[in-house]
mmCIF file of C-alpha atoms in Angstrom:
data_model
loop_
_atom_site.group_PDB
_atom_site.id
_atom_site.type_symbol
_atom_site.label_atom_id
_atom_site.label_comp_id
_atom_site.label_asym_id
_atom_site.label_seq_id
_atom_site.Cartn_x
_atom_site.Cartn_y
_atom_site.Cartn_z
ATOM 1 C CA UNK A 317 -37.788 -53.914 91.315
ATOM 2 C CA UNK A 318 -35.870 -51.940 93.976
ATOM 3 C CA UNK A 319 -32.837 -50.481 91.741
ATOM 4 C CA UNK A 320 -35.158 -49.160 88.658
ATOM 5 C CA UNK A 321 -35.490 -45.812 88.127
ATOM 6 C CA UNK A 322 -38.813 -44.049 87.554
ATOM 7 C CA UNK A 323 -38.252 -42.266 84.218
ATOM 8 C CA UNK A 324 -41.033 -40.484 83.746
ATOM 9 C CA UNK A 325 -39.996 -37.509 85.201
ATOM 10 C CA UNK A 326 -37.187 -37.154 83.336
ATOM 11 C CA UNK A 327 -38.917 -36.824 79.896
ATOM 12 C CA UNK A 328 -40.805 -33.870 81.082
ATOM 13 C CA UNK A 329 -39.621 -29.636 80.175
ATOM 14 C CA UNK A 330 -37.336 -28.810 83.005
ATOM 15 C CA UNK A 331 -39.732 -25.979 83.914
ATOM 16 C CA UNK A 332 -40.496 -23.865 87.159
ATOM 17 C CA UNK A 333 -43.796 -24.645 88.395
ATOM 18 C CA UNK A 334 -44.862 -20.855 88.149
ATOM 19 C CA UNK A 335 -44.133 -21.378 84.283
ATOM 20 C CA UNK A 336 -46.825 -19.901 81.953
ATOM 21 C CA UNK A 337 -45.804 -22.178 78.609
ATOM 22 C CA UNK A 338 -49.054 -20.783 76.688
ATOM 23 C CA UNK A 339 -47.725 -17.231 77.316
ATOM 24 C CA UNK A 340 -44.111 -17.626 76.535
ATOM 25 C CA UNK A 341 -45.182 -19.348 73.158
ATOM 26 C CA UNK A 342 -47.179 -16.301 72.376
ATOM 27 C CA UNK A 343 -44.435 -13.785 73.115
ATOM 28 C CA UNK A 344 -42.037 -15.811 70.902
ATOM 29 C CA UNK A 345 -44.462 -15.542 68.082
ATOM 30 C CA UNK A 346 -44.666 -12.036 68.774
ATOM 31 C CA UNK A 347 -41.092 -10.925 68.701
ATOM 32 C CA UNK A 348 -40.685 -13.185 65.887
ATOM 33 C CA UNK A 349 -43.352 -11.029 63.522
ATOM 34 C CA UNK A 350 -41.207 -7.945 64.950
ATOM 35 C CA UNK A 351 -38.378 -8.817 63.249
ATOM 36 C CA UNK A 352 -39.918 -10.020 60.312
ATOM 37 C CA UNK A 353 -40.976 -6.192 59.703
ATOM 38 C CA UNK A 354 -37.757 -4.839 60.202
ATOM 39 C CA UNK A 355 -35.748 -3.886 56.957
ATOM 40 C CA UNK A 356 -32.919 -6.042 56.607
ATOM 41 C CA UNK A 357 -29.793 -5.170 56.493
ATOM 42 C CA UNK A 358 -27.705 -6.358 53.517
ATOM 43 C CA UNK A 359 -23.329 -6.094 52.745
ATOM 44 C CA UNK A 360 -21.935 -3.129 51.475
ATOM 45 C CA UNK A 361 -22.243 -3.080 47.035
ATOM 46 C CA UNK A 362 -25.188 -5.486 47.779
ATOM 47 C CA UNK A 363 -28.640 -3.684 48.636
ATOM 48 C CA UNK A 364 -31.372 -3.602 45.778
ATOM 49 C CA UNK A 365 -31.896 -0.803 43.109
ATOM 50 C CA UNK A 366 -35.018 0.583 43.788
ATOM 51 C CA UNK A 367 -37.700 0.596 41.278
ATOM 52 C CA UNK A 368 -38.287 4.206 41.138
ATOM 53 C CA UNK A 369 -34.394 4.505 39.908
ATOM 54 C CA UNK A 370 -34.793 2.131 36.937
ATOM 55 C CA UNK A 371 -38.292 4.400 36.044
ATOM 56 C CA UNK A 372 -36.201 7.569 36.162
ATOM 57 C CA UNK A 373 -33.557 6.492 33.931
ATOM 58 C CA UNK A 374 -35.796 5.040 31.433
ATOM 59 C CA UNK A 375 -37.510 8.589 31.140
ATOM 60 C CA UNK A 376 -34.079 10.247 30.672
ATOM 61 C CA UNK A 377 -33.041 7.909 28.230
ATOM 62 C CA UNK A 378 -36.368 8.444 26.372
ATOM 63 C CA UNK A 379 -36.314 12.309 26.672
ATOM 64 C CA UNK A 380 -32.509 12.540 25.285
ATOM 65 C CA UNK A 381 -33.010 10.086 22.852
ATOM 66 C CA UNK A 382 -36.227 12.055 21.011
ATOM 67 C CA UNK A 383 -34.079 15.566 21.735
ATOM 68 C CA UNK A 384 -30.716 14.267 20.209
ATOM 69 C CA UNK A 385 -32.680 12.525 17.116
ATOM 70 C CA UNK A 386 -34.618 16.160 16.443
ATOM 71 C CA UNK A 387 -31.367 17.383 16.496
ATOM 72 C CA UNK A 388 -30.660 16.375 13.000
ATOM 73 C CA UNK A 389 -29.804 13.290 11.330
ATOM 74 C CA UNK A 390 -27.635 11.844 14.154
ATOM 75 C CA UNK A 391 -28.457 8.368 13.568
ATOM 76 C CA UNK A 392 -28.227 8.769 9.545
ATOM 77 C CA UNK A 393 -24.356 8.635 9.002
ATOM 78 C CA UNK A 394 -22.393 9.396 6.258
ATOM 79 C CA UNK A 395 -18.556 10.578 6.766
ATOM 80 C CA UNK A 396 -19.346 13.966 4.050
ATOM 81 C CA UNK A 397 -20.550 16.741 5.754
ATOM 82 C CA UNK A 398 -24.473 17.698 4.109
ATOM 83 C CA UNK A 399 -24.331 18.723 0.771
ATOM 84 C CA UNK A 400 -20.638 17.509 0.286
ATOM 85 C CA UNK A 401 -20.372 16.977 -4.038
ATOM 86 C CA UNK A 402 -17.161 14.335 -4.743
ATOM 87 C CA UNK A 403 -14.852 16.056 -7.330
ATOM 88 C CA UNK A 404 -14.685 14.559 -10.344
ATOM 89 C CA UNK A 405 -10.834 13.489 -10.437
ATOM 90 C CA UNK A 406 -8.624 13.156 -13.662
ATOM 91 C CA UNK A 407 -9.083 10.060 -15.424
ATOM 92 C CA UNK A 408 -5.999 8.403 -16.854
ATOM 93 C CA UNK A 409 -6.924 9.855 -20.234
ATOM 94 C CA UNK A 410 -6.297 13.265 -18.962
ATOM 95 C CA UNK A 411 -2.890 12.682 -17.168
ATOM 96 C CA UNK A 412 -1.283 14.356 -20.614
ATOM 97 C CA UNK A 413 -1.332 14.538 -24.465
ATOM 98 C CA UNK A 414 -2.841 11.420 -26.463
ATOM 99 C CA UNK A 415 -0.962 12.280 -29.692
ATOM 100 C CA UNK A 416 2.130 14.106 -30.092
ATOM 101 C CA UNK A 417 5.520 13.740 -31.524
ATOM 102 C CA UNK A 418 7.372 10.484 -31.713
ATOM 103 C CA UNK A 419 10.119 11.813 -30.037
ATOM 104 C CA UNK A 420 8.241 13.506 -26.689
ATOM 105 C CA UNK A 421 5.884 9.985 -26.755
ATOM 106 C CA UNK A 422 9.878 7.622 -26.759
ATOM 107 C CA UNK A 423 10.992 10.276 -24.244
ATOM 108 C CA UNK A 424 7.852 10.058 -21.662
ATOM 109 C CA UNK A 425 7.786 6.077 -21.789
ATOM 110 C CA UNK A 426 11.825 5.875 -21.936
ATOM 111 C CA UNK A 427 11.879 8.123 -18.310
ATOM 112 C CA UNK A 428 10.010 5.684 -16.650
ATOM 113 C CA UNK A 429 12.076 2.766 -18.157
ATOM 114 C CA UNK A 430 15.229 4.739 -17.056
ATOM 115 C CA UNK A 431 14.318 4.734 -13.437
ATOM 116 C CA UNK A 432 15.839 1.577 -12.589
ATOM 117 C CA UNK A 433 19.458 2.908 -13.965
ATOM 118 C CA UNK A 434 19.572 6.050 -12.188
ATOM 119 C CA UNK A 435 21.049 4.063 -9.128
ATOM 120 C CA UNK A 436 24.302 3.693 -10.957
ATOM 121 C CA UNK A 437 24.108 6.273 -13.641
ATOM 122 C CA UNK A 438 21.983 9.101 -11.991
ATOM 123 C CA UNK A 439 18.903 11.167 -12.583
ATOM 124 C CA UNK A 440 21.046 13.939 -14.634
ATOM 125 C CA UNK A 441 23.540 10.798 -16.604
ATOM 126 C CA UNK A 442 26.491 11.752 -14.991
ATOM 127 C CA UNK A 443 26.809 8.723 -13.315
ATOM 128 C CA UNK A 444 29.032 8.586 -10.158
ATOM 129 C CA UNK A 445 32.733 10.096 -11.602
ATOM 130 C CA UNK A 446 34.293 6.646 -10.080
ATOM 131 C CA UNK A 447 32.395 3.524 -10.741
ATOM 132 C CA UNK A 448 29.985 4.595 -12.994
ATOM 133 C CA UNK A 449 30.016 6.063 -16.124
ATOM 134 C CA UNK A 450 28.623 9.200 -17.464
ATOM 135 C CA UNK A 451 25.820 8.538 -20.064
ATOM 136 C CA UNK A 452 25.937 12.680 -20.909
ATOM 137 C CA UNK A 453 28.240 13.372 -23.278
ATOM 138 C CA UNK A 454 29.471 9.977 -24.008
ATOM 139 C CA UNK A 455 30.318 8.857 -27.338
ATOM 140 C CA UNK A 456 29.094 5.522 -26.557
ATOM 141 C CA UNK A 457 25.778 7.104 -26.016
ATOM 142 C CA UNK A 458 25.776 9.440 -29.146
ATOM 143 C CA UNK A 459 27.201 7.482 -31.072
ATOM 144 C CA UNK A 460 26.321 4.619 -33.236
ATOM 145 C CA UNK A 461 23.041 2.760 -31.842
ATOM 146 C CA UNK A 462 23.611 -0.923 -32.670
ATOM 147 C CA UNK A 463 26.405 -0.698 -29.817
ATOM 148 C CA UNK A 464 24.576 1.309 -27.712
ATOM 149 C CA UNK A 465 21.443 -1.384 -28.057
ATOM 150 C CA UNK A 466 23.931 -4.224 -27.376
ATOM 151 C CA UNK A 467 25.215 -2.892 -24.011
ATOM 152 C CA UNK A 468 21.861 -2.516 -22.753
ATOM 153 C CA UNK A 469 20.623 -5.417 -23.877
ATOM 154 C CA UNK A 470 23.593 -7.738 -22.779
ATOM 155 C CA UNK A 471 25.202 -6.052 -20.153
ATOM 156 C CA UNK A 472 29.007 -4.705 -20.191
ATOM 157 C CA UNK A 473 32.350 -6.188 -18.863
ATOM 158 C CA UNK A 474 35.929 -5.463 -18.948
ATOM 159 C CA UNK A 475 37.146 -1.931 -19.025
ATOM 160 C CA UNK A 476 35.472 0.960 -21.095
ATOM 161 C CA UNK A 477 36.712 4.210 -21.933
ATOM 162 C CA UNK A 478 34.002 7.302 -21.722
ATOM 163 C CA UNK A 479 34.915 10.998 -21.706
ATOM 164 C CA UNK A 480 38.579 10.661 -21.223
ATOM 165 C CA UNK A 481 38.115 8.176 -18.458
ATOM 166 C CA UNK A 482 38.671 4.450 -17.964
ATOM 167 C CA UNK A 483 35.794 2.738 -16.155
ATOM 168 C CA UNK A 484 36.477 -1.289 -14.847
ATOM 169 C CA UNK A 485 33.063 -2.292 -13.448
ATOM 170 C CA UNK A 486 30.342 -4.579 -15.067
ATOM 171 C CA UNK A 487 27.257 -3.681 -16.001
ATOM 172 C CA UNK A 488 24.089 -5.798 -15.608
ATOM 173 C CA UNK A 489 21.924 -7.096 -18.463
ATOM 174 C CA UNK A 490 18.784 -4.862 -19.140
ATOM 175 C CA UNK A 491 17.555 -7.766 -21.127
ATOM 176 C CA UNK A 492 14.761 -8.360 -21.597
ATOM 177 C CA UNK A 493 12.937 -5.876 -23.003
ATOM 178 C CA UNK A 494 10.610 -5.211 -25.752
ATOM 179 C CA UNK A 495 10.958 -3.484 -29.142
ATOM 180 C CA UNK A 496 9.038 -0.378 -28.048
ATOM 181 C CA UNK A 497 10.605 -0.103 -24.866
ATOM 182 C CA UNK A 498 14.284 -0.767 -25.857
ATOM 183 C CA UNK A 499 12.913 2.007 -28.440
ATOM 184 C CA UNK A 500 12.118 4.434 -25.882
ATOM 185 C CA UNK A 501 15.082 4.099 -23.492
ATOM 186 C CA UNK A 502 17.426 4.876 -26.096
ATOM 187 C CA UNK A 503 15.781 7.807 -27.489
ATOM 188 C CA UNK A 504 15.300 8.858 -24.300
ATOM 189 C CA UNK A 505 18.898 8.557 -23.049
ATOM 190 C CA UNK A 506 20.302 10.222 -26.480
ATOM 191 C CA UNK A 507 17.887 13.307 -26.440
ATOM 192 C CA UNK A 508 17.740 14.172 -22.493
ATOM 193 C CA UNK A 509 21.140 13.611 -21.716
ATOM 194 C CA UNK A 510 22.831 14.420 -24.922
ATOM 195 C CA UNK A 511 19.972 16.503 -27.191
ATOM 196 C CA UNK A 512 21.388 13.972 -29.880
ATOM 197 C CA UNK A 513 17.638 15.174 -31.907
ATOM 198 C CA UNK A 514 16.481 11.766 -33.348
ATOM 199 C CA UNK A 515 14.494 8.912 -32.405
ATOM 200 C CA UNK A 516 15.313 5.361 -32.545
ATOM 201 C CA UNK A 517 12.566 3.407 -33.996
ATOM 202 C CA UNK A 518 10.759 0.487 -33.010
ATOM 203 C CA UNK A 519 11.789 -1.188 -35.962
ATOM 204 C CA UNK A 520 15.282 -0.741 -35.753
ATOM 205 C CA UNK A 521 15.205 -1.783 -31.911
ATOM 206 C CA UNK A 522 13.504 -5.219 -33.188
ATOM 207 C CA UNK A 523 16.337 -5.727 -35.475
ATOM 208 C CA UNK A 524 19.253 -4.691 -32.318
ATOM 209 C CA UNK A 525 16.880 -7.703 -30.238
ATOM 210 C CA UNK A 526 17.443 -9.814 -33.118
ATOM 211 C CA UNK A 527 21.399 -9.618 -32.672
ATOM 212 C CA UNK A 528 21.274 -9.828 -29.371
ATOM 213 C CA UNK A 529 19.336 -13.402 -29.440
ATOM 214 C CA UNK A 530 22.107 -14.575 -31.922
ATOM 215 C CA UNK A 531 25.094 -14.305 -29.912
ATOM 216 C CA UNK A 532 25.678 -16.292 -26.908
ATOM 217 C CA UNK A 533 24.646 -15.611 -23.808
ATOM 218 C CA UNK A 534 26.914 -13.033 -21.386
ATOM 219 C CA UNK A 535 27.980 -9.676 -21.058
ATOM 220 C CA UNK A 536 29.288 -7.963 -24.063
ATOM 221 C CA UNK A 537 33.009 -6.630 -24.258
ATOM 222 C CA UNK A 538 34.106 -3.677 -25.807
ATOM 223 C CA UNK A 539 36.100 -5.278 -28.477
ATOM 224 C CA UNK A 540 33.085 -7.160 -29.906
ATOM 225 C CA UNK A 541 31.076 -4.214 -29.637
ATOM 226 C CA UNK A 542 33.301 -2.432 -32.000
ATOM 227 C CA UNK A 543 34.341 -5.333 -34.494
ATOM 228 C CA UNK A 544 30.564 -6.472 -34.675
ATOM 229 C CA UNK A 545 28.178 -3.699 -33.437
ATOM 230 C CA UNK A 546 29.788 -0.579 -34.325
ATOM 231 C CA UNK A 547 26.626 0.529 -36.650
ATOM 232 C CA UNK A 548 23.692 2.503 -36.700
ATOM 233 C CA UNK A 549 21.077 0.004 -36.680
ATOM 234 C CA UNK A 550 18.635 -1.029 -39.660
ATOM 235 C CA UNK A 551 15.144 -0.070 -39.391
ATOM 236 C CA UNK A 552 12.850 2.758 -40.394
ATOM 237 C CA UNK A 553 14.023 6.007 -40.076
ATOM 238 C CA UNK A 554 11.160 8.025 -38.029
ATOM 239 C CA UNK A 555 11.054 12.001 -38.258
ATOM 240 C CA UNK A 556 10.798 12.647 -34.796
ATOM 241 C CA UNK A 557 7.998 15.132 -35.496
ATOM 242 C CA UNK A 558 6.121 12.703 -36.487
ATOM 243 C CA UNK A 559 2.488 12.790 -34.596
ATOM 244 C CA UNK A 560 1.971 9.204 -33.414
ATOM 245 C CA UNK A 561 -0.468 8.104 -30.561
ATOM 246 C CA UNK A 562 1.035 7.690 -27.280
ATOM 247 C CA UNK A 563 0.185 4.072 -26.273
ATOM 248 C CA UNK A 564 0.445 2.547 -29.871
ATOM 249 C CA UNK A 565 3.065 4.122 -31.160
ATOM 250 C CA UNK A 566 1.149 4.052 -34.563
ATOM 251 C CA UNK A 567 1.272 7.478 -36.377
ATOM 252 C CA UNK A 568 -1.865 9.351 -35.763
ATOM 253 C CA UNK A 569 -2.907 9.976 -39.154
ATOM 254 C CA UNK A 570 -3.274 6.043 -39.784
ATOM 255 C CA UNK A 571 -5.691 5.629 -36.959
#
């Protein structure tokens, strides 16, 4: 046909006739294994750790290691220096006599009972001189125990006088507390404060717990302490040089 086009020129390299294609092939593959041998060049934080650093540490780590663990018992610890001894510390045993007299073994346990009333009445008894009343030197103190047991034990309320001085507050119930330590308290309150020199037994603090669950329930007033309490209470009568053993109470010679 006249009109159609002779293609096959067109699907041939659009080369210059003086073209050497062999040779330009060969310099490609040339420049190409060039390249290949040059070191690359890699982003900044990114380039390989060479071997020989990796070896180097190792041999440092190695070195120090054997050097620090010849240095002595580095890797053994204990938080007492070599050749510490522990002290041998007081058992509770040993924090003070076992046996003694009645009165210093009511004292030491009454103290600690007393702790909780030295808010209002003070570590010395002298209370505050406004709301509180002095327990040294008062006559409610020294004076007979059943009423002294009964204001503990139930509490106080309604106007009281002590020393000369009339004292409106109310006083919270101690209640309850057992024989031996409504024992202690008392003696302890009579001889430090007032050096009253006698002991109030646990047998006569049973019998003052006894009264005190017969009555109803509330504070105590001061009339009814002195119509129905006004008394030394009933009980054994303890020499308070008596040698009894601390914890039991129990004289010493009947252990």
């Amino acid at each position: 046909m006249a009109d159609s086009k002779d293609t096959s020129k067109t699907s041939q390299p659009d080369l210059e006739d003086s073209t050497n294609v062999v040779e330009k092939h060969e310099k490609v593959l040339e420049l190409s294994a060039s390249q290949a041998r040059e070191n690359q060049i890699s982003e900044t934080g990114m380039e390989p750790v060479s071997l020989w650093v990796f070896l180097a540490s190792a041999i440092v780590l190695l070195i120090g290691g054997g050097v620090l663990g010849a240095g002595g018992k580095l890797f053994s610890y204990s938080p007492h220096p070599e050749g510490y001894t522990r002290p041998e510390f007081a058992s509770d045993a040993d924090t003070g006599p076992t046996i003694g007299p009645i009165l210093e073994a009511l004292s030491k346990r009454g103290k600690n009972i007393y702790a909780k009333c030295s808010g209002c009445h003070g570590s010395t008894g002298n209370g505050d001189g406004n709301q509180y009343p002095p327990l040294a030197g008062s006559e409610w103190v020294t004076g007979s125990t059943g009423r002294l047991a009964q204001i503990i034990l139930n509490g106080l309320s309604g106007p009281i006088d002590v020393a000369g001085k009339t004292y409106n507050g109310n006083m919270p119930a101690q209640a309850p507390l057992t024989s031996a330590e409504l024992a202690a308290v008392m003696t302890y309150i009579r001889n430090e404060f007032n050096d009253v020199g006698d002991v109030v037994s646990v047998e006569q603090a049973a019998n003052a717990i006894k009264d005190y669950e017969s009555r109803p329930q509330g504070a105590i007033t001061v009339p009814e302490l002195n119509a129905d309490h006004d008394t030394m209470l009933e009980g054994e009568v303890v020499d308070p040089s008596t040698n009894v053993n601390f914890e039991t109470l129990q004289p010493a010679a009947a252990e």
